Each structure stands twice: as C-alpha cells, then as structure tokens.
XYZ file of N, CA, C and O in Angstrom:
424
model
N -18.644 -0.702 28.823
C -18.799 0.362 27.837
C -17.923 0.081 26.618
O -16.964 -0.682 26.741
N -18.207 0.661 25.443
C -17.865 1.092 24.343
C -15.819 0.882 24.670
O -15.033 -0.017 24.368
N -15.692 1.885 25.221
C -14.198 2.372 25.751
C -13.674 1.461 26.152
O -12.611 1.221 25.578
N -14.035 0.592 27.164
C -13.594 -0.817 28.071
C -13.317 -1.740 27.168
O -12.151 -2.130 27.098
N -14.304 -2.283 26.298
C -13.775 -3.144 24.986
C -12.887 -2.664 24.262
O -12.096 -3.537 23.903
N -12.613 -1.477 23.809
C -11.530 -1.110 23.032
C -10.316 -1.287 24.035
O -9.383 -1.839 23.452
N -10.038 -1.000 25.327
C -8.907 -0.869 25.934
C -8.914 -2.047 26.268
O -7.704 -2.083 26.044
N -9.095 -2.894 26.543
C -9.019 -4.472 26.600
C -8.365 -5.412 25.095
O -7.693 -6.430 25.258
N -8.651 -4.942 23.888
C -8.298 -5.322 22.923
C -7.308 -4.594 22.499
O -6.776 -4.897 21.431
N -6.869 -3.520 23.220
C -5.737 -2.674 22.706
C -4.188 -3.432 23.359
O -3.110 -3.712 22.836
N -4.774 -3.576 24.814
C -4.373 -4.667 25.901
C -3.793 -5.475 24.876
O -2.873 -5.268 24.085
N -4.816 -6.787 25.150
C -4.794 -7.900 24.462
C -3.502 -7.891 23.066
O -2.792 -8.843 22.742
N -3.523 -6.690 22.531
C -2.577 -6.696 21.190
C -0.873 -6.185 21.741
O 0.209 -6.138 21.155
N -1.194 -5.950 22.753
C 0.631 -5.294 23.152
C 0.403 -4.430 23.532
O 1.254 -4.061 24.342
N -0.726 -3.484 23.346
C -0.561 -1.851 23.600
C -0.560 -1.560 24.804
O -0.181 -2.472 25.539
N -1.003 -0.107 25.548
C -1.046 0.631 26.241
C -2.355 1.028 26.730
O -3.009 1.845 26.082
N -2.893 0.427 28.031
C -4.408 1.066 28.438
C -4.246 2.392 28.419
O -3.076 2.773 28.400
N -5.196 3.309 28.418
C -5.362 4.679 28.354
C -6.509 4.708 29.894
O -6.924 5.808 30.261
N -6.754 3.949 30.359
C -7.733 4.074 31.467
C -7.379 4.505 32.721
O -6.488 3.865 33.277
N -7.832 5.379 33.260
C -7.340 6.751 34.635
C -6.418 7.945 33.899
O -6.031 9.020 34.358
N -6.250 7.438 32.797
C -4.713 8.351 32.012
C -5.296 9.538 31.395
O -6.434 9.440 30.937
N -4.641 10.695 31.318
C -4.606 11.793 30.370
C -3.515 11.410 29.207
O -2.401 10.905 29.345
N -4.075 11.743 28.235
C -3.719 11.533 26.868
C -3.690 12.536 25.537
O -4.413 13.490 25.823
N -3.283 12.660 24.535
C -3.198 13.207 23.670
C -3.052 12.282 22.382
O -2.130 11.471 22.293
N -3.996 12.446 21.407
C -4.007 11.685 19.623
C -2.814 12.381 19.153
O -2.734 13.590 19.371
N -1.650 11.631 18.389
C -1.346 11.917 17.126
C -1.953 11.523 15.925
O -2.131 10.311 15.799
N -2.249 12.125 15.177
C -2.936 11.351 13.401
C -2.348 12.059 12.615
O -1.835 13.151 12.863
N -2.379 11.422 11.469
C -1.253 11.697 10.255
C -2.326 11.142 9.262
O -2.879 10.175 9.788
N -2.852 11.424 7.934
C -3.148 11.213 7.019
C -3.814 10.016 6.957
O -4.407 10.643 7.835
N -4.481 8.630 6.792
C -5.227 7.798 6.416
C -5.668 7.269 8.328
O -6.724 6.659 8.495
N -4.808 7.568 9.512
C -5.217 7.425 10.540
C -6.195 8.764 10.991
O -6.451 8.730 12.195
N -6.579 9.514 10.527
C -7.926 10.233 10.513
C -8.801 9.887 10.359
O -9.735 10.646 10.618
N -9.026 8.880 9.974
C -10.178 7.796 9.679
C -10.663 7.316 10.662
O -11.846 6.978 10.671
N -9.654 7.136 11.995
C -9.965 6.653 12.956
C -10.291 7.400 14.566
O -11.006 7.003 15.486
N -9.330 8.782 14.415
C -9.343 9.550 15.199
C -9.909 10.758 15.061
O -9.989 11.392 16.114
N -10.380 11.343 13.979
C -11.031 12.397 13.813
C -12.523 12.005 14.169
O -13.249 12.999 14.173
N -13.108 10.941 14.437
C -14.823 10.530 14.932
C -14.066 11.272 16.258
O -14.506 12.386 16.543
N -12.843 10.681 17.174
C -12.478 11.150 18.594
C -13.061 12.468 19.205
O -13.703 12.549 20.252
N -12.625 13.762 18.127
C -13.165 14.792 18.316
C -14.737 14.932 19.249
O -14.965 15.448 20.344
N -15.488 14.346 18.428
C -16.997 14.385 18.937
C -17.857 13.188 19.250
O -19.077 13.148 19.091
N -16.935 12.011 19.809
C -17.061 11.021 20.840
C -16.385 10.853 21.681
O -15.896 9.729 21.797
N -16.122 11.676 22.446
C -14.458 11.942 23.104
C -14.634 10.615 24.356
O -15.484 10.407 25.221
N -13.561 9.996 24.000
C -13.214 9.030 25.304
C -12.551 9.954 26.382
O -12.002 11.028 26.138
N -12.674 9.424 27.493
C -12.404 9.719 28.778
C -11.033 9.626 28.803
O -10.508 8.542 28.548
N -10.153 10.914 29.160
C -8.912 11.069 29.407
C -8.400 12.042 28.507
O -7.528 12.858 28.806
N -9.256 11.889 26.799
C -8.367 12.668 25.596
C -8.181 13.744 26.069
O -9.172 14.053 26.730
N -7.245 14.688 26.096
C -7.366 15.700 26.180
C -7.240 17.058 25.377
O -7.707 18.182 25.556
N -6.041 16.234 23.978
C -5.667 16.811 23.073
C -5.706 16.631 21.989
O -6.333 15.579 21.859
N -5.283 17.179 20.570
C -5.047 16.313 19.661
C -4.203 16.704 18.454
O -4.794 17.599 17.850
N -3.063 16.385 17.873
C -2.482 16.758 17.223
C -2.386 16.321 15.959
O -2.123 15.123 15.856
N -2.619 17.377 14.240
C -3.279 16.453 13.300
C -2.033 17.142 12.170
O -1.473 18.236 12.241
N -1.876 16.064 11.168
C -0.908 16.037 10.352
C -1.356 15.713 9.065
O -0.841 14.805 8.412
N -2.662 16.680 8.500
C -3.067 16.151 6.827
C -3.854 15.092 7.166
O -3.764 14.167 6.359
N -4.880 14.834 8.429
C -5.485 13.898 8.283
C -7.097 13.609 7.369
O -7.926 14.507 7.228
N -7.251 12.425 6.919
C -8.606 12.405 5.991
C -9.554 11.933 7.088
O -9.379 11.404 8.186
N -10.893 12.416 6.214
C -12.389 12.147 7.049
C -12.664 13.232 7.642
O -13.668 13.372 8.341
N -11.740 14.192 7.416
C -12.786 15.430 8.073
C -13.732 16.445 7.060
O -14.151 17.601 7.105
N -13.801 15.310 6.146
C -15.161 16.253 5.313
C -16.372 16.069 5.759
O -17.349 16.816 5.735
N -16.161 14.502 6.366
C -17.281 13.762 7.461
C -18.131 15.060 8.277
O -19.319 15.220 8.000
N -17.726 15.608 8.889
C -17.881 16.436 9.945
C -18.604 17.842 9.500
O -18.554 18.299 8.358
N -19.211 18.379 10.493
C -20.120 19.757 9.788
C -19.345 21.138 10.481
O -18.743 21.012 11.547
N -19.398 22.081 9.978
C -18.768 23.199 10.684
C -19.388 23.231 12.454
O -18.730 23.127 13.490
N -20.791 23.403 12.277
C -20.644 23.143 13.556
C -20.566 22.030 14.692
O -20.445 22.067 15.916
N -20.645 21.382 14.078
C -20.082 20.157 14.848
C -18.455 20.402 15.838
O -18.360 20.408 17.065
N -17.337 20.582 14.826
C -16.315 21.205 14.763
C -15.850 22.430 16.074
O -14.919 22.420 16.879
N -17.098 23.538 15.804
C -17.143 24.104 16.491
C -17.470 24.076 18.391
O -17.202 24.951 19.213
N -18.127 22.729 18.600
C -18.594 22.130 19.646
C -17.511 21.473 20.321
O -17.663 21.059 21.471
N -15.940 21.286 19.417
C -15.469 20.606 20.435
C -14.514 21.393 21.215
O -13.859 22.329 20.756
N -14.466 20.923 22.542
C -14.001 21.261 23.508
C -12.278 21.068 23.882
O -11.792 21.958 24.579
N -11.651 20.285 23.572
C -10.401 20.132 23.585
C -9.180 21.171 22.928
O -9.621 22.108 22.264
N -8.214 21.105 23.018
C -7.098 22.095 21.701
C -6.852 20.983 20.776
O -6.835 19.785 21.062
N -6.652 21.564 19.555
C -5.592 20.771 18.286
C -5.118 21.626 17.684
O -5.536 22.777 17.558
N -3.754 20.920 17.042
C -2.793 21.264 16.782
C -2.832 20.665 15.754
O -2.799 19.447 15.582
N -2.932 21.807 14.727
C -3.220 21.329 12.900
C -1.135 21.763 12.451
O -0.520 22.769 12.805
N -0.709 20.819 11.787
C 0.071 20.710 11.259
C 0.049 20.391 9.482
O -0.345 19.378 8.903
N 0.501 21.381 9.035
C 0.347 21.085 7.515
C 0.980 21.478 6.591
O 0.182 22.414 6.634
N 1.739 21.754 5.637
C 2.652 22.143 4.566
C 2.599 23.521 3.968
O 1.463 23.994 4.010
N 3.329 24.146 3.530
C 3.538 25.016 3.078
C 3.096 25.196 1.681
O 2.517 26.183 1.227
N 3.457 24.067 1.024
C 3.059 23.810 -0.368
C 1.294 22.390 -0.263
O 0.602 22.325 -1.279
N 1.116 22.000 0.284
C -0.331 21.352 0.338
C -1.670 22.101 -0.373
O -2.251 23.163 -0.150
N -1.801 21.351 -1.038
C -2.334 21.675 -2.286
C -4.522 20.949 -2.239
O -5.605 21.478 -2.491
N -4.081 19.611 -1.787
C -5.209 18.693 -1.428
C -5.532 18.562 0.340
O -6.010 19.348 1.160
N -5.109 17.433 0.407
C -5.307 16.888 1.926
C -4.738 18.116 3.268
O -5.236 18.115 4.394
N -4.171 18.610 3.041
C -3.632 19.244 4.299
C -4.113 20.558 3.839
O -3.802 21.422 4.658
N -4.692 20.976 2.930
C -5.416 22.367 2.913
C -7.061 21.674 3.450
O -7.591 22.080 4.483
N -7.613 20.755 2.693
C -8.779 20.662 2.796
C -8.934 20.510 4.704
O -9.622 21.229 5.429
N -8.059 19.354 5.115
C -8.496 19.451 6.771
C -8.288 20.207 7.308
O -8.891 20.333 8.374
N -7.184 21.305 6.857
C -7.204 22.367 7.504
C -8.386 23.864 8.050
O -8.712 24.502 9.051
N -8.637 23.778 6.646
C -9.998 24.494 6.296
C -11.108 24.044 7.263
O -11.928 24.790 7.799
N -11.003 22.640 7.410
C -12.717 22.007 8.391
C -11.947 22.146 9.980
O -12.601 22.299 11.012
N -10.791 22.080 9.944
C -9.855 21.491 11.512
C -10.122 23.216 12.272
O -10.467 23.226 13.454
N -9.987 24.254 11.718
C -9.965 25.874 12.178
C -10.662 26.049 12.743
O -10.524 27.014 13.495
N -12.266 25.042 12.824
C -13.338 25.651 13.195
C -13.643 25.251 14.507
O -14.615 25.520 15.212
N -12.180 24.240 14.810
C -12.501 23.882 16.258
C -11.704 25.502 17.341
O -10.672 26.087 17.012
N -12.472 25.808 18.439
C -12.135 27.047 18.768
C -11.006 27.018 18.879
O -10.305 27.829 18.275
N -10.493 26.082 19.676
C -9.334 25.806 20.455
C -7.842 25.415 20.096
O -7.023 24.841 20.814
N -7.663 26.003 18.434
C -7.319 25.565 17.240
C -5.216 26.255 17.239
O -5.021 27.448 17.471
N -4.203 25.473 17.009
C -3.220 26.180 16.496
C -2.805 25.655 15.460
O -3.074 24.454 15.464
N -2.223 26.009 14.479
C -2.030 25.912 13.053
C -0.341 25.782 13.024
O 0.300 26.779 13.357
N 0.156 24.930 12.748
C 1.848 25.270 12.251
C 1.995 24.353 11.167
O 1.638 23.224 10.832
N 2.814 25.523 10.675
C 3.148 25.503 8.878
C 4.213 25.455 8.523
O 4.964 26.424 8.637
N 4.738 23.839 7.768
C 5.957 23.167 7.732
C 6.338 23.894 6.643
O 5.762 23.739 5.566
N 7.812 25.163 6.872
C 8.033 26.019 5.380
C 8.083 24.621 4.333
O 8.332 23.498 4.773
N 7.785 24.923 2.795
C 7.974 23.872 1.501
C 7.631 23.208 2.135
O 8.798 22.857 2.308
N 6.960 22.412 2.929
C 6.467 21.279 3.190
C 5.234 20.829 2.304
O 4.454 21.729 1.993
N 5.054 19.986 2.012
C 3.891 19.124 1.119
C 3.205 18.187 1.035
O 2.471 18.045 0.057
C-alpha cells in the first residue's frame, strides 16, 4: 500500500515507522502542505492533529472538513491577520475542533 512505501522511505531516511503505532501530526505553516491532505486520507494509526497557521487548507471544502473524524488542535495568534486567521476559519469546521489563542501572538 500507499502507507508501506512511505514508512519504508521514512525508515530508509533515519526516521520513525508509525506502523501498529498511535500517533498524532504536528504542522506549522508551509508543512500543511503535506499534512493537511492527512485529514481526509487518514493513514492508519493518526489519531490526532495539532495545527499552527498551517497553508493548503483553502484546498479543502467546508464539508469535506466537516467529515473528519479525528480532534485538532488549531493554534493561532492573537494578532494573525493572514495565514492563521484564514486556516482557522476552514480548520473550525472540523467537529472535533479546539482553538488556542497565543495572547499578541502573530
């Protein structure tokens, strides 16, 4: 599968298999690119996901959003103006949603 090649090449580079494992995403800003598809291709184990101003979630449709099944944990600034308002706005619509808000943060 799909998953097996990635954890083999994750292998292969130094990393950490994720296979039998429960897990949780961190993403932060330009690594949304990679983990926000996660949401609604969910590999086996994710269970969580915790997001920090990440991009590519304009990609995504409200209800799409709404379909996923996991919790996240939207993290975003106080002062965010662009990126961490806009994913925030699309990130809410997952049900399972908590929001924390870095005071002056930006």
């Amino acid at each position: 599968t799909n998953n097996d090649r990635v954890n083999k090449h994750i292998i292969a580079a130094g990393g950490i298999s994720t296979v039998g494992k429960k897990f949780v995403v961190i993403t932060a800003s330009m690594s949304g690119r990679y983990s926000i598809p996660l949401l609604f291709n969910k590999p086996r184990g994710l269970i969580g996901m915790i997001t920090v101003a990440p991009v590519g979630t304009t990609k995504f449709s409200k209800e799409q959003y709404e379909k996923v099944d996991i919790p996240i944990c939207i993290v975003y600034g106080e002062e965010d103006r662009k990126l961490g308002e806009e994913s925030k706005q699309n990130l809410v619509q997952v049900p399972n949603h908590k929001l924390v808000m870095i005071p002056h943060g930006q």
